[in-house]
CSV table of C-alpha atoms and ligand atoms in Angstrom, one decimal:
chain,number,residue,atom,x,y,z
A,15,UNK,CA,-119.5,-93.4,-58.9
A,16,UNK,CA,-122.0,-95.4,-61.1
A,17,UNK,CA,-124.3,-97.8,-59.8
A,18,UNK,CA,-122.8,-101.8,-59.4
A,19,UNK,CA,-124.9,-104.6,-59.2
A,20,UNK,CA,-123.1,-108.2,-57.5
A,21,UNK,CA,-126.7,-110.9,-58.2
A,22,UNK,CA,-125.5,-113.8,-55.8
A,23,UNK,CA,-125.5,-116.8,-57.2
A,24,UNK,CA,-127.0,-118.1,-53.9
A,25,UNK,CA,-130.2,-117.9,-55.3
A,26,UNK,CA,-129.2,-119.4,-58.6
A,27,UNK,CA,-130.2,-123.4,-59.5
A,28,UNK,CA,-126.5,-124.7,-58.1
A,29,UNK,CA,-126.9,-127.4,-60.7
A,30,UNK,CA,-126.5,-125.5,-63.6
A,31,UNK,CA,-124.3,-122.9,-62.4
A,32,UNK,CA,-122.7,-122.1,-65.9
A,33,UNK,CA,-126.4,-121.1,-67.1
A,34,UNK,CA,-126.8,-119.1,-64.6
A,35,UNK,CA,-123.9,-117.0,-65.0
A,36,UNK,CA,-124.6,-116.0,-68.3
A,37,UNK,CA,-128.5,-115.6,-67.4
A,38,UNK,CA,-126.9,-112.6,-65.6
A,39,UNK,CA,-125.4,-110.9,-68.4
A,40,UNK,CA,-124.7,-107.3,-67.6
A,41,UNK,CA,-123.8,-107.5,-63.7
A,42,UNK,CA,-121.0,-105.7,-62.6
A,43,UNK,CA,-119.4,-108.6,-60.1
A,44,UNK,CA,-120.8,-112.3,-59.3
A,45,UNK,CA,-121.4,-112.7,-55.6
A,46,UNK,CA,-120.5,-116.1,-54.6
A,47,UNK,CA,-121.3,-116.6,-50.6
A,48,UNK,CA,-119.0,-119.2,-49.5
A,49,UNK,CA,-120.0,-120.5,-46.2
A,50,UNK,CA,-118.2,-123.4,-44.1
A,51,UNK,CA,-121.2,-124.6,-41.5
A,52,UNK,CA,-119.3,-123.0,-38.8
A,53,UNK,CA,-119.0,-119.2,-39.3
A,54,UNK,CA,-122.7,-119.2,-40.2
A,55,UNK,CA,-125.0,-122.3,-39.7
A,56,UNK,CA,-125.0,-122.7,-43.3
A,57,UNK,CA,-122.8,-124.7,-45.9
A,58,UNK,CA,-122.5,-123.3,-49.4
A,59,UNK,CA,-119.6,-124.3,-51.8
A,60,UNK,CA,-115.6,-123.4,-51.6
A,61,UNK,CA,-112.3,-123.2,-53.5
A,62,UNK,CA,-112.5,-125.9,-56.5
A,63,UNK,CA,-116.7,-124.2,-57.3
A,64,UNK,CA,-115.0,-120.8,-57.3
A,65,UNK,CA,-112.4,-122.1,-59.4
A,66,UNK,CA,-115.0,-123.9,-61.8
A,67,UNK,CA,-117.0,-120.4,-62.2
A,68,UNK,CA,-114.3,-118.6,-62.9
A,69,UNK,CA,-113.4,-120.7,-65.5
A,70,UNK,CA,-117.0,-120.2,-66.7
A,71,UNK,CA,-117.4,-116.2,-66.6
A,72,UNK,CA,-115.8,-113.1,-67.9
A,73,UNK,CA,-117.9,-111.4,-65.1
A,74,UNK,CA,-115.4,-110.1,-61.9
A,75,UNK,CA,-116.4,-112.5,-59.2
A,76,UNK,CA,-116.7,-111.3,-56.0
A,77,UNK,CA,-116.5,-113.7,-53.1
A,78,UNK,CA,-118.2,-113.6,-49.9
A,79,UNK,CA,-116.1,-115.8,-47.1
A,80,UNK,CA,-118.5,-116.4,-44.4
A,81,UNK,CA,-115.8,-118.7,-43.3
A,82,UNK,CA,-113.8,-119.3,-39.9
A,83,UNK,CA,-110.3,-118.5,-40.1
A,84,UNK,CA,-110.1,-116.7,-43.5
A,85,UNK,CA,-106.2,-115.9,-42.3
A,86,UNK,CA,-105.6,-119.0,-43.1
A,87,UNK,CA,-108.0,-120.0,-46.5
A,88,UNK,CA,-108.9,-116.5,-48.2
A,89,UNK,CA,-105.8,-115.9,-50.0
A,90,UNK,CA,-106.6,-119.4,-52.2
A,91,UNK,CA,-109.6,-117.4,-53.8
A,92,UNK,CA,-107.3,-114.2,-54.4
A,93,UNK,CA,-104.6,-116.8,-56.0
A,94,UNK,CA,-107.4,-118.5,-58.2
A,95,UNK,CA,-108.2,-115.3,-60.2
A,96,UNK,CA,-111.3,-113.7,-58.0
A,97,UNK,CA,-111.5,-109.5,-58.3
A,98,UNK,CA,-112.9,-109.3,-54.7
A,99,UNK,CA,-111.9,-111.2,-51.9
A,100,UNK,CA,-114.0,-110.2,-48.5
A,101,UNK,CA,-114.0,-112.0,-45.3
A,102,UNK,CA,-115.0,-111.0,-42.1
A,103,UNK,CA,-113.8,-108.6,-39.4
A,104,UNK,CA,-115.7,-111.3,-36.8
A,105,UNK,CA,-113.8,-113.9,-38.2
A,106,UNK,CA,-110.2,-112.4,-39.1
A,107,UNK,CA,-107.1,-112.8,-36.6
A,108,UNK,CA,-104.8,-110.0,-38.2
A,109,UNK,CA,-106.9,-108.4,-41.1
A,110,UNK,CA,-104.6,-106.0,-41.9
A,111,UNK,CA,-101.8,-108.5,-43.1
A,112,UNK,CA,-104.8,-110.6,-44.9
A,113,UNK,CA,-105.6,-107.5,-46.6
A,114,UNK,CA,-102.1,-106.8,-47.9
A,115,UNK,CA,-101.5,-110.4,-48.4
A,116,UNK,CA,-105.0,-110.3,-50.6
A,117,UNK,CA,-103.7,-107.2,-53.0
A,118,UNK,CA,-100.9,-108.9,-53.2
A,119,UNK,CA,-102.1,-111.5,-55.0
A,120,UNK,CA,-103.8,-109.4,-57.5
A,121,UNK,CA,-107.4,-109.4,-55.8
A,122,UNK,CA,-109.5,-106.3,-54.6
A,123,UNK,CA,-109.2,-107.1,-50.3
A,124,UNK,CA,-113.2,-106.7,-48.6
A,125,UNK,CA,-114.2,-106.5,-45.0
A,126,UNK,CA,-117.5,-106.8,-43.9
A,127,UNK,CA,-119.6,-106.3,-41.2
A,128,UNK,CA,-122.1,-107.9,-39.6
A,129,UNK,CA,-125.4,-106.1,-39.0
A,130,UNK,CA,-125.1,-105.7,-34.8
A,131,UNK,CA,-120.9,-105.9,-35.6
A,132,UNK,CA,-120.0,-101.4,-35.2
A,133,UNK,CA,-118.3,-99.7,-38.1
A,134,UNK,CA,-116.3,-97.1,-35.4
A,135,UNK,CA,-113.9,-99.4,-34.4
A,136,UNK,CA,-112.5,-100.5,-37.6
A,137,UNK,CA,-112.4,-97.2,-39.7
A,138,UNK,CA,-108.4,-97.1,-39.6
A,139,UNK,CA,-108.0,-100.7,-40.5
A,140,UNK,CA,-110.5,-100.0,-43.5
A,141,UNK,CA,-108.6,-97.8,-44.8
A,142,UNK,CA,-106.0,-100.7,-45.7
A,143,UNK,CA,-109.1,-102.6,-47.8
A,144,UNK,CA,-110.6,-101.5,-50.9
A,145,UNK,CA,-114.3,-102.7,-50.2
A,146,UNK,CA,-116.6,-102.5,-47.2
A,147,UNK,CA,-119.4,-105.1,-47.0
A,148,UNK,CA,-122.1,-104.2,-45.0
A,149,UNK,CA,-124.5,-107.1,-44.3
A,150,UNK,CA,-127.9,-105.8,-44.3
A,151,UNK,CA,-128.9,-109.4,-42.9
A,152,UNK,CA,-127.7,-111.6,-40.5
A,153,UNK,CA,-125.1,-113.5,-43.0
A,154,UNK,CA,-126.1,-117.4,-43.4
A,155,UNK,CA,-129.3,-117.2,-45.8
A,156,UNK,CA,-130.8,-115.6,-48.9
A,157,UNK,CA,-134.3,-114.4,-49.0
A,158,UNK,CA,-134.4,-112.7,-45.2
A,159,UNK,CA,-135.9,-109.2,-45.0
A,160,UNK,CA,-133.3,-106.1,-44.8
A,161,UNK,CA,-132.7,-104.4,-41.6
A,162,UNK,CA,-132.7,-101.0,-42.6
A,163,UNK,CA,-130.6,-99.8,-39.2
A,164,UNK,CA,-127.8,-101.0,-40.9
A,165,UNK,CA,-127.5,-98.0,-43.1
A,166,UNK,CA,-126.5,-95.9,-40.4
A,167,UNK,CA,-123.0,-97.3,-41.0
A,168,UNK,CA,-123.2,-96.8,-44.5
A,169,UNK,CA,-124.2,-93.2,-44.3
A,170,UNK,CA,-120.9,-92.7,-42.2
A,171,UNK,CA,-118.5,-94.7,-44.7
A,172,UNK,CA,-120.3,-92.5,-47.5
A,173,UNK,CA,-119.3,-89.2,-45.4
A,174,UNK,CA,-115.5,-90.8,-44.7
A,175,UNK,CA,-115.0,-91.9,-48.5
A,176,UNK,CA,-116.6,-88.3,-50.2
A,177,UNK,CA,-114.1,-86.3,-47.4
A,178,UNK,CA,-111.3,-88.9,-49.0
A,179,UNK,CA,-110.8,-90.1,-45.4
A,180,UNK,CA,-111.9,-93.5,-46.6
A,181,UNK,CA,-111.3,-94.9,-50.0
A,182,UNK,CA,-113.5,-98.1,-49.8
A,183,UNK,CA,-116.2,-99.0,-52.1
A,184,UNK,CA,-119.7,-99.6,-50.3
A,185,UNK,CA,-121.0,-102.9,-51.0
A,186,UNK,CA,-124.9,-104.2,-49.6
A,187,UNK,CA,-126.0,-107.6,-48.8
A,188,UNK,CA,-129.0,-109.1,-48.1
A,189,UNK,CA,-132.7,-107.9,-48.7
A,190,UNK,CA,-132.0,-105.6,-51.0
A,191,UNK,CA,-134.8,-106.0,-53.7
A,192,UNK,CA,-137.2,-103.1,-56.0
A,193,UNK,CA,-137.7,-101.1,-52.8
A,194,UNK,CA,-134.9,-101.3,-50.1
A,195,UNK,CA,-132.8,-100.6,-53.0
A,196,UNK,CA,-134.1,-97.0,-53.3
A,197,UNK,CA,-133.3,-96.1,-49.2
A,198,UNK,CA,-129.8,-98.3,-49.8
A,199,UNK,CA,-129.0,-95.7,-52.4
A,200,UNK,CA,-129.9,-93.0,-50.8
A,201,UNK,CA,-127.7,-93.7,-48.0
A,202,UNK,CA,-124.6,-93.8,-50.7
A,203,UNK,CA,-124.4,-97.4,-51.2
A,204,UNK,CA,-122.2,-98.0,-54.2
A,205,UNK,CA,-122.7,-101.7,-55.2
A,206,UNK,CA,-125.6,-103.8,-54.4
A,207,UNK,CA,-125.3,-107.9,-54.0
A,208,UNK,CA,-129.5,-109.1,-54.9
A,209,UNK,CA,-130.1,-112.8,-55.0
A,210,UNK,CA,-133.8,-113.6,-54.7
A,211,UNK,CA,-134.5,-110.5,-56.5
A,212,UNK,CA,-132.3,-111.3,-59.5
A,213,UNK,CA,-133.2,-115.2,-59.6
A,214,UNK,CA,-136.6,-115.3,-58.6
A,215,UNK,CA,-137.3,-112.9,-61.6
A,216,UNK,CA,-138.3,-114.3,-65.1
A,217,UNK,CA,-136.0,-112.4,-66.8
A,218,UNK,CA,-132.5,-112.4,-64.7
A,219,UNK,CA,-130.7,-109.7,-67.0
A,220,UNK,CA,-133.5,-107.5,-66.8
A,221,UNK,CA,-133.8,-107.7,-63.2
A,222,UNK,CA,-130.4,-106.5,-62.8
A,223,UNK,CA,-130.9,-103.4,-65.1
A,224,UNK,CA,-134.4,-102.8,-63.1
A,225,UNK,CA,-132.9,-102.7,-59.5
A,226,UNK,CA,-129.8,-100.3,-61.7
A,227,UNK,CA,-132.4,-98.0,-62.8
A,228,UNK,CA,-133.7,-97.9,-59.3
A,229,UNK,CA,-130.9,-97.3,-57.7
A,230,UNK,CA,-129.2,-94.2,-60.4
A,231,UNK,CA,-133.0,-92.5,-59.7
A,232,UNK,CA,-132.3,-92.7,-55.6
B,20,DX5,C1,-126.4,-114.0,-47.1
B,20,DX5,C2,-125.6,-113.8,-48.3
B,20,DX5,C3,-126.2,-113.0,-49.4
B,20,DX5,C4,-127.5,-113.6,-50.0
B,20,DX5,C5,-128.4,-112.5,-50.3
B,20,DX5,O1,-125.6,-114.5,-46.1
B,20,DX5,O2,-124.4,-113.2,-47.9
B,20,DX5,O3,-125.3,-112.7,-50.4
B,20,DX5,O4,-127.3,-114.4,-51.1
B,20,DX5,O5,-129.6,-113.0,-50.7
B,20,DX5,P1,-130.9,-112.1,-50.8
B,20,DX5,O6,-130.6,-111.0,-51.8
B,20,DX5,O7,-131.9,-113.0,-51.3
B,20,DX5,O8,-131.1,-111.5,-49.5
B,21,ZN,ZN1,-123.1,-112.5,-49.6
C-alpha cells in the first residue's frame, strides 16, 4: 500500500482556508478535526466549514469528529460529500450501525482510538469500518509531542490486516513530523495526518512530499 499523507488543516490560517487547501497540493486526504468543546476541551469548526471546504477542494477530506454523540451528528458529514467519516469508539453508542449507516451514505466509516483507549476490545467491530485512527496524542490540540507507545496497537492492526483478518486502513494522528514519521512507518502505518509539520513549513506542498519520502524509505 503506498504511503498517504492527511495535513490537518488545524494548523492552517482558519481565515483563509481556501488558500490553504490548495497550498497543500498533492495530499492524499484533508484532515479536518472537528471538535465540539465537550468531547475534547477544545472547539474547532462543524458541518456548514466542512461543507464550505468541500466546495473548495478536489482533495478527499477526511474528517476527524472529536465530537459527543457522533450517533446522532456524523452521518451529516458522510451526506455532505466527505470520503472519511471517523468518530470515536469513546464517544459512539452503537458504532456498528453508525458505521453501516456512514457507507451507506457513500463515505469511507473511521474509528479511532484514543492513546490509553485498548485496540483488543474492538477488533471485531473494526472489521465493520474501513479506517482505524490511532491518535498518537491525547486528541484536543495540534503541535503536542507523539507518544510513541501508541504504536504497539498499530503494529497489531498491521499483523490483523497483512493475515486479511482486518481490512482497515491505518491512519496516525498527532506528532508525527520528519522523525516520528520514520518509527510510525516502520510500525506499518498506512496514512499519516501532520499539521504543524505541513503548516509551519515554508513550502506546504513540499512538506508533504518530504514526510512521503520519509515514510516510503521506513
Ligand atoms: C489533534 C488533532 C490532530 C492535530 C494534529 O486532536 O486530531 O489532527 O491537528 O496536529 P499535529 O500534527 O500538529 O500534532
Ligand atoms: Zn485529527
Amino acid at each position: 500500500m503506498a504511503v498517504q499523507i492527511s495535513p490537518s488543516i488545524l494548523a492552517a490560517d482558519f481565515a483563509r482556508l481556501a488558500e490553504e487547501t490548495r497550498a497543500v497540493h498533492g495530499a492524499d486526504w484533508l484532515h479536518v478535526d472537528v471538535m465540539d468543546g465537550h468531547f475534547v476541551p477544545n472547539l474547532t469548526i462543524g458541518l456548514p466549514v466542512v461543507k464550505a471546504l468541500l466546495k473548495s477542494t478536489d482533495i478527499p477530506v477526511d474528517c476527524h469528529l472529536m465530537i459527543d454523540d457522533p450517533d446522532r451528528w456524523a452521518i451529516e458529514y458522510a451526506e455532505a460529500g466527505a470520503y472519511n467519516v471517523t468518530v470515536h469508539v469513546e464517544a459512539a453508542a452503537e458504532p456498528f450501525k453508525l458505521a453501516k449507516n456512514l457507507r451507506a451514505a457513500g463515505a469511507r466509516a473511521g474509528l479511532s482510538i484514543k492513546p490509553d483507549t485498548p485496540l483488543e476490545p474492538y477488533l471485531e467491530l473494526l472489521t465493520h469500518f474501513d479506517t482505524l485512527l490511532v491518535m498518537s496524542v491525547e486528541p484536543g490540540f495540534g503541535g503536542q509531542e507523539f507518544i510513541p507507545e501508541v504504536l504497539d496497537k498499530v503494529r497489531t492492526a498491521r499483523r490483523l490486516v497483512d493475515s486479511g483478518e482486518l481490512r482497515v486502513l491505518i491512519e496516525i494522528d498527532g506528532g508525527i513530523n520528519a522523525e516520528t514519521i520514520e518509527q510510525a512507518a516502520e510500525a506499518g502505518v498506512d496514512c499519516f495526518v501532520a499539521g504543524s509539520a505541513v503548516y509551519g513549513a515554508a513550502d506546504p506542498a513540499e512538506a508533504i512530499e518530504r514526510l512521503r519520502r520519509t515514510a516510503e524509505r521506513s
